[in-house]
XYZ file of C-alpha atoms in Angstrom:
413
model
C 4.341 48.021 9.698
C 3.672 44.388 8.720
C 1.009 43.450 5.820
C -1.107 40.793 5.348
C -3.047 39.303 2.425
C -6.169 37.164 2.066
C -7.693 36.282 -1.235
C -10.784 34.677 -1.885
C -10.821 32.608 -4.684
C -13.625 32.135 -7.635
C -13.462 30.740 -10.581
C -13.614 33.489 -12.928
C -11.942 36.013 -10.688
C -10.669 36.546 -7.307
C -10.930 39.663 -4.565
C -7.822 40.515 -2.723
C -7.581 42.074 1.008
C -4.701 43.612 2.313
C -4.601 44.587 5.833
C -2.033 45.875 8.387
C -0.556 44.619 11.753
C -3.763 46.585 13.434
C -6.534 45.364 11.293
C -7.228 48.514 9.331
C -7.972 47.645 5.897
C -5.061 48.710 3.491
C -5.892 48.250 0.182
C -8.610 45.734 -1.616
C -8.732 44.658 -5.307
C -10.804 42.020 -7.773
C -8.267 40.831 -10.067
C -9.546 38.130 -13.104
C -8.213 34.621 -13.230
C -5.716 35.192 -15.679
C -2.098 36.284 -16.336
C -2.945 39.667 -16.274
C -4.921 39.576 -13.262
C -1.836 37.620 -11.341
C 0.318 40.094 -12.615
C -2.102 42.999 -10.784
C -1.784 41.105 -7.837
C 1.787 40.783 -7.761
C 2.072 44.373 -8.506
C -0.453 45.297 -5.467
C 1.555 43.348 -3.235
C 5.169 45.044 -4.270
C 3.385 48.270 -3.757
C 2.600 47.572 -0.300
C 6.264 46.534 0.723
C 6.372 42.906 -0.863
C 9.870 42.071 -1.689
C 12.334 38.655 -1.741
C 13.430 39.372 1.910
C 10.547 40.398 3.508
C 7.315 38.661 1.475
C 3.972 39.056 2.325
C 2.179 36.031 3.389
C -0.828 35.261 1.746
C -3.856 33.187 2.877
C -6.473 31.368 0.279
C -8.698 29.061 0.693
C -7.067 26.524 -1.810
C -3.718 24.695 -1.930
C -3.362 24.104 -5.783
C -4.133 25.906 -9.236
C -2.015 28.447 -11.463
C -2.828 31.515 -8.590
C -1.317 29.771 -5.993
C 1.867 28.447 -8.126
C 2.191 32.103 -8.890
C 2.057 33.004 -5.627
C 4.020 30.162 -4.127
C 7.432 31.328 -5.795
C 10.673 32.458 -3.349
C 10.416 32.723 -0.226
C 6.797 33.706 0.314
C 4.539 32.200 2.586
C 0.884 30.488 0.936
C -1.304 29.283 4.145
C -4.159 27.333 2.809
C -7.397 27.522 4.891
C -9.775 25.735 5.424
C -13.170 26.737 4.401
C -14.780 25.533 7.471
C -12.220 27.236 9.335
C -13.009 30.408 7.529
C -16.521 30.314 8.408
C -15.526 30.341 12.005
C -13.790 33.256 11.627
C -16.557 34.782 9.541
C -18.474 34.632 13.344
C -16.194 36.397 14.895
C -16.550 39.725 13.043
C -20.307 39.532 12.939
C -23.758 37.805 13.950
C -25.605 38.287 11.492
C -24.020 35.713 9.131
C -23.870 37.663 5.904
C -21.564 37.096 3.450
C -19.572 38.372 0.682
C -16.651 37.960 -1.239
C -14.570 41.195 -0.619
C -15.695 39.986 3.231
C -14.312 36.252 3.375
C -10.992 38.243 1.600
C -10.704 40.426 4.730
C -11.327 37.602 6.790
C -8.891 35.545 5.495
C -6.104 38.667 6.156
C -7.084 38.488 9.466
C -6.720 35.052 10.093
C -2.852 35.785 9.568
C -2.844 38.579 11.223
C -4.170 36.960 14.934
C -3.334 33.428 14.618
C -0.617 32.877 11.764
C 1.509 30.538 14.161
C -1.442 28.469 14.131
C -1.929 27.328 10.517
C 0.891 25.873 8.418
C 2.014 27.230 5.379
C 2.374 25.288 1.851
C 5.613 23.240 1.613
C 7.913 24.047 -0.052
C 8.667 20.903 -1.962
C 10.945 20.309 -5.118
C 9.631 20.877 -8.987
C 10.528 16.663 -8.753
C 8.455 16.193 -5.905
C 5.260 18.249 -7.188
C 5.586 16.016 -10.559
C 5.499 12.681 -8.854
C 2.216 14.160 -6.768
C 0.492 15.117 -9.742
C 1.629 11.763 -11.781
C 0.857 9.387 -8.819
C -2.207 11.092 -7.999
C -3.528 10.848 -11.166
C -2.416 7.154 -11.503
C -4.236 6.699 -8.135
C -7.388 7.833 -9.636
C -6.991 6.093 -12.897
C -7.023 2.532 -10.453
C -10.174 3.502 -8.331
C -11.646 4.638 -11.774
C -10.842 0.872 -13.131
C -12.103 -0.559 -10.174
C -15.256 1.607 -10.192
C -15.679 0.533 -13.813
C -15.179 -3.093 -12.929
C -17.682 -3.261 -10.391
C -20.149 -1.469 -12.788
C -19.466 -4.836 -15.126
C -19.672 -7.474 -12.458
C -22.989 -6.002 -11.552
C -24.126 -6.205 -14.986
C -22.922 -9.705 -15.708
C -24.745 -10.831 -12.852
C -27.893 -9.318 -14.155
C -27.613 -11.103 -17.632
C -24.528 -13.038 -18.033
C -23.211 -15.431 -15.461
C -21.202 -17.436 -17.447
C -18.951 -14.800 -17.821
C -18.549 -14.140 -14.129
C -17.842 -17.640 -14.067
C -14.936 -17.873 -16.720
C -13.135 -14.826 -15.430
C -14.138 -13.960 -11.842
C -11.942 -16.721 -10.152
C -8.396 -15.240 -11.943
C -6.281 -13.013 -10.890
C -6.816 -9.582 -12.157
C -10.637 -10.656 -12.735
C -12.554 -8.678 -15.443
C -9.682 -6.165 -16.170
C -7.799 -8.884 -17.652
C -6.907 -7.992 -21.514
C -7.902 -11.504 -22.188
C -11.608 -11.069 -20.031
C -11.802 -7.404 -21.999
C -10.952 -9.153 -25.387
C -13.247 -12.088 -25.048
C -16.431 -10.000 -23.647
C -15.989 -7.560 -26.390
C -15.914 -10.363 -28.911
C -18.944 -11.933 -27.183
C -21.270 -9.402 -25.457
C -23.972 -11.779 -24.780
C -24.160 -15.315 -23.711
C -26.288 -16.227 -27.193
C -22.766 -15.244 -28.805
C -20.308 -16.520 -26.957
C -22.320 -20.250 -27.073
C -21.608 -19.946 -30.705
C -17.746 -19.272 -30.581
C -15.574 -21.722 -31.726
C -12.155 -22.970 -30.558
C -10.489 -21.292 -33.362
C -12.069 -17.872 -32.558
C -11.348 -18.331 -29.070
C -7.540 -19.122 -29.468
C -7.615 -16.256 -31.792
C -9.323 -13.628 -29.354
C -6.741 -14.662 -26.460
C -3.625 -14.524 -28.670
C -4.711 -11.122 -29.805
C -5.213 -10.170 -26.050
C -1.523 -10.875 -25.373
C -1.740 -14.325 -23.715
C 1.095 -16.691 -24.708
C 0.891 -19.971 -23.122
C -1.806 -22.290 -22.399
C -3.788 -20.892 -25.070
C -5.259 -24.308 -25.965
C -6.590 -25.202 -22.741
C -7.911 -21.719 -21.832
C -10.075 -21.665 -25.257
C -11.398 -25.269 -24.330
C -12.164 -24.077 -20.922
C -13.905 -20.980 -21.956
C -15.862 -23.493 -24.497
C -17.596 -25.479 -21.680
C -17.837 -22.674 -19.565
C -20.126 -20.198 -22.112
C -22.177 -23.516 -23.499
C -23.143 -24.656 -20.129
C -26.589 -23.868 -19.284
C -27.702 -20.965 -17.614
C -31.197 -18.869 -17.055
C -31.353 -16.496 -20.221
C -33.413 -13.379 -21.043
C -35.187 -13.385 -23.999
C -32.916 -12.399 -27.199
C -34.060 -8.655 -27.538
C -33.284 -8.055 -23.751
C -30.191 -10.113 -23.842
C -29.067 -8.045 -27.271
C -29.790 -4.546 -25.112
C -27.535 -5.825 -22.410
C -24.949 -6.411 -24.595
C -24.979 -2.843 -25.900
C -24.410 -1.573 -22.343
C -21.753 -4.015 -22.008
C -20.091 -3.131 -25.711
C -20.432 0.958 -24.496
C -19.083 -0.139 -20.401
C -15.636 -2.073 -22.089
C -14.942 0.904 -23.946
C -14.794 3.256 -21.235
C -13.101 0.102 -19.625
C -10.661 -0.452 -22.065
C -9.830 3.412 -21.799
C -9.729 3.159 -17.651
C -7.021 0.250 -18.038
C -4.973 1.404 -20.675
C -4.738 5.091 -18.644
C -3.842 3.522 -15.510
C -1.017 1.411 -17.093
C 0.645 4.688 -18.928
C 0.778 6.652 -15.724
C 2.214 3.601 -13.804
C 4.903 3.967 -16.169
C 5.145 7.932 -16.316
C 5.060 7.400 -12.096
C 7.742 4.805 -12.361
C 10.207 7.216 -14.272
C 9.327 10.232 -12.114
C 10.147 8.326 -8.826
C 13.325 6.744 -9.746
C 14.618 10.183 -10.742
C 13.655 11.667 -7.100
C 16.463 11.855 -4.538
C 14.318 10.034 -2.252
C 13.369 6.933 -4.126
C 16.332 4.712 -2.705
C 15.019 5.409 1.044
C 11.764 4.640 0.106
C 12.155 1.549 -1.830
C 14.460 0.398 1.079
C 11.650 -0.064 3.415
C 9.583 -3.637 3.400
C 6.418 -3.809 1.716
C 7.127 -0.716 -0.246
C 7.668 -0.972 -4.407
C 7.765 1.954 -7.009
C 3.891 2.950 -7.183
C 3.293 2.551 -3.290
C 6.238 4.595 -2.481
C 5.635 7.488 -4.883
C 1.905 7.674 -3.531
C 3.558 8.121 -0.170
C 6.398 10.861 -1.229
C 3.632 12.534 -3.224
C 1.609 12.940 -0.184
C 4.631 13.510 2.172
C 6.761 15.605 0.069
C 10.028 16.264 -0.046
C 10.200 19.846 2.122
C 12.488 18.602 5.330
C 10.828 21.100 7.431
C 7.064 20.425 6.589
C 6.777 18.519 9.810
C 8.632 19.479 12.938
C 8.953 15.905 14.276
C 7.151 12.218 13.462
C 4.480 12.776 15.778
C 3.031 15.783 12.985
C 4.137 13.568 9.807
C 1.879 10.498 12.073
C -0.914 13.093 12.729
C -0.889 14.151 9.597
C -1.780 10.503 8.151
C -4.008 9.655 10.472
C -2.230 7.041 12.041
C -1.736 8.464 15.470
C -4.556 8.307 18.228
C -6.182 11.437 19.345
C -7.465 12.232 22.871
C -10.854 13.608 23.637
C -11.437 14.551 27.120
C -13.654 16.713 29.057
C -14.490 16.434 32.832
C -13.661 12.719 33.957
C -14.498 11.447 30.614
C -11.568 11.184 28.744
C -11.717 8.703 25.030
C -8.593 7.639 22.903
C -9.529 6.700 19.166
C -8.272 7.079 15.814
C -8.778 10.790 13.680
C -11.239 11.210 11.482
C -9.697 14.155 10.201
C -6.360 13.201 7.707
C -4.885 12.700 4.211
C -6.953 10.282 3.240
C -4.762 9.497 0.275
C -1.505 8.832 2.635
C -3.517 6.974 5.008
C -5.177 4.528 1.874
C -1.441 4.066 0.830
C -0.122 3.446 4.196
C -2.731 0.654 5.051
C -1.340 -0.757 1.915
C 2.006 -0.376 3.215
C 1.246 -2.096 6.480
C -0.285 -5.200 5.251
C 2.353 -5.958 2.540
C 5.228 -5.282 5.348
C 3.911 -8.050 7.154
C 5.179 -10.918 4.826
C 8.738 -8.886 4.068
C 9.749 -8.022 7.482
C 9.895 -10.103 10.575
C 10.159 -7.443 12.475
C 7.073 -5.759 11.412
C 4.823 -9.116 11.597
C 6.040 -9.490 15.147
C 4.544 -6.631 16.105
C 1.490 -6.561 14.147
C 1.032 -9.972 15.919
C 2.176 -8.475 19.478
C -1.020 -5.791 19.182
C -3.219 -8.556 18.047
C -2.463 -10.725 21.170
C -2.938 -7.615 23.059
C -6.650 -6.935 22.233
C -6.635 -4.699 18.734
C -8.616 -5.516 16.013
C -6.490 -6.145 12.634
C -7.622 -2.485 11.723
C -6.167 -1.299 14.496
C -3.139 -3.426 14.656
C -2.811 -2.339 11.225
C -2.550 1.378 12.359
C -0.382 0.687 14.970
C 2.086 -0.716 12.964
C 1.818 2.025 10.243
C 2.443 4.563 13.047
C 5.758 2.901 13.743
C 6.558 2.373 10.135
C 6.112 6.472 9.530
C 8.327 7.136 12.407
C 11.104 4.991 11.241
C 10.434 6.873 7.184
C 10.404 10.351 9.302
C 13.855 9.537 11.182
C 15.513 7.831 7.578
C 14.197 10.890 5.595
C 15.672 13.467 8.056
C 18.686 11.793 8.258
C 19.511 10.475 4.522
C 19.663 6.798 5.554
C 18.312 3.409 3.961
C 15.913 1.422 6.201
C 17.795 -1.438 8.773
C 15.511 -3.823 9.780
C 17.950 -4.830 12.703
C 17.698 -1.402 14.296
C 13.911 -0.338 13.490
C 12.332 -3.779 15.086
C 15.016 -4.726 17.761
C 12.521 -5.031 20.160
C 10.064 -7.071 18.447
C 12.599 -9.553 16.927
C 13.778 -9.955 20.323
C 10.574 -10.659 21.707
C 9.641 -13.281 18.871
C 12.724 -15.008 19.287
C 12.308 -15.104 22.919
C 8.641 -16.478 22.655
C 9.487 -19.111 20.512
C 12.010 -20.608 22.828
């Protein structure tokens, strides 16, 4: 008799339900979210036949956390069921729309009993792969947080300090530059900025780490800050300055966190066996390659073919057909982190790969918009990446874009 397990996850406790292959409830239990509760769950599974040779599959509505880590050991399959899908399954068992934690656990167990082949278990990634996932996602979140704070500072400066935007916005890195943050911290208001001498500006730039062109930059900043600009009253301007100082403290911390995490990502990624394969692709550096590895993982059995990876990334089109109507469009349900990294990859590959550039231009000539052509290029790159990962070989431009290169040469002739 085969047993299936469903767990309704909560913050402080979890409801567990076990059903057999006929749908009968075999056992149910509420466990706490601690080591004692996890041990009780494993004992309950073992009591009903769980073993390394024949592990009981488990369905739960989350893919992360200590409970999932405890369950996802050995050969046990853990299925992360989307809560929306679980809600649809709940309607199959009753029309009253009642909801309870034990009932949800029973629904999850029955999902595996009836439709287990239709759901994908969590990938069996290595510890190295999971470490890269944690670090790469944290670094990406830090970059997004830094960008959000930078946008807030830019919006605030537009309110009362246009000279600061004029001084730093056109520079590479913008307000996130160390010298820009240092100068704004030293002079958070236009009045204080106008009083800065060349000596003070030089000292501030040196403290920020600038080593070349200090005198010229100090003179440029002095001229910008002392130029004529519209001003608020002094009291209002000082209040804006306090707000800017508070935001700058958060901004400095976000910039430092992003840099520290980037170093940790690089160290972890370069130790991974798949790093050389990722870095062999045009347009992929350490940070972008780590983000792709974080979302794809290193479980070779996760995707049956390249089409599965493309659908997971959202680069493959989806067809909606009903009667005589048919529509082919982009996928809305996808891994958003992977799609974000994929668009950056496709864009950067245009300058690093002649074949990628020829493929993109051909799609534009056929009528695709920029985003559509990039998505089509990403779709092809993901197929090549899947092949290289499966065959353990590095990227080869001549084999990857043979038709694209030949077409571009023919068109040029």
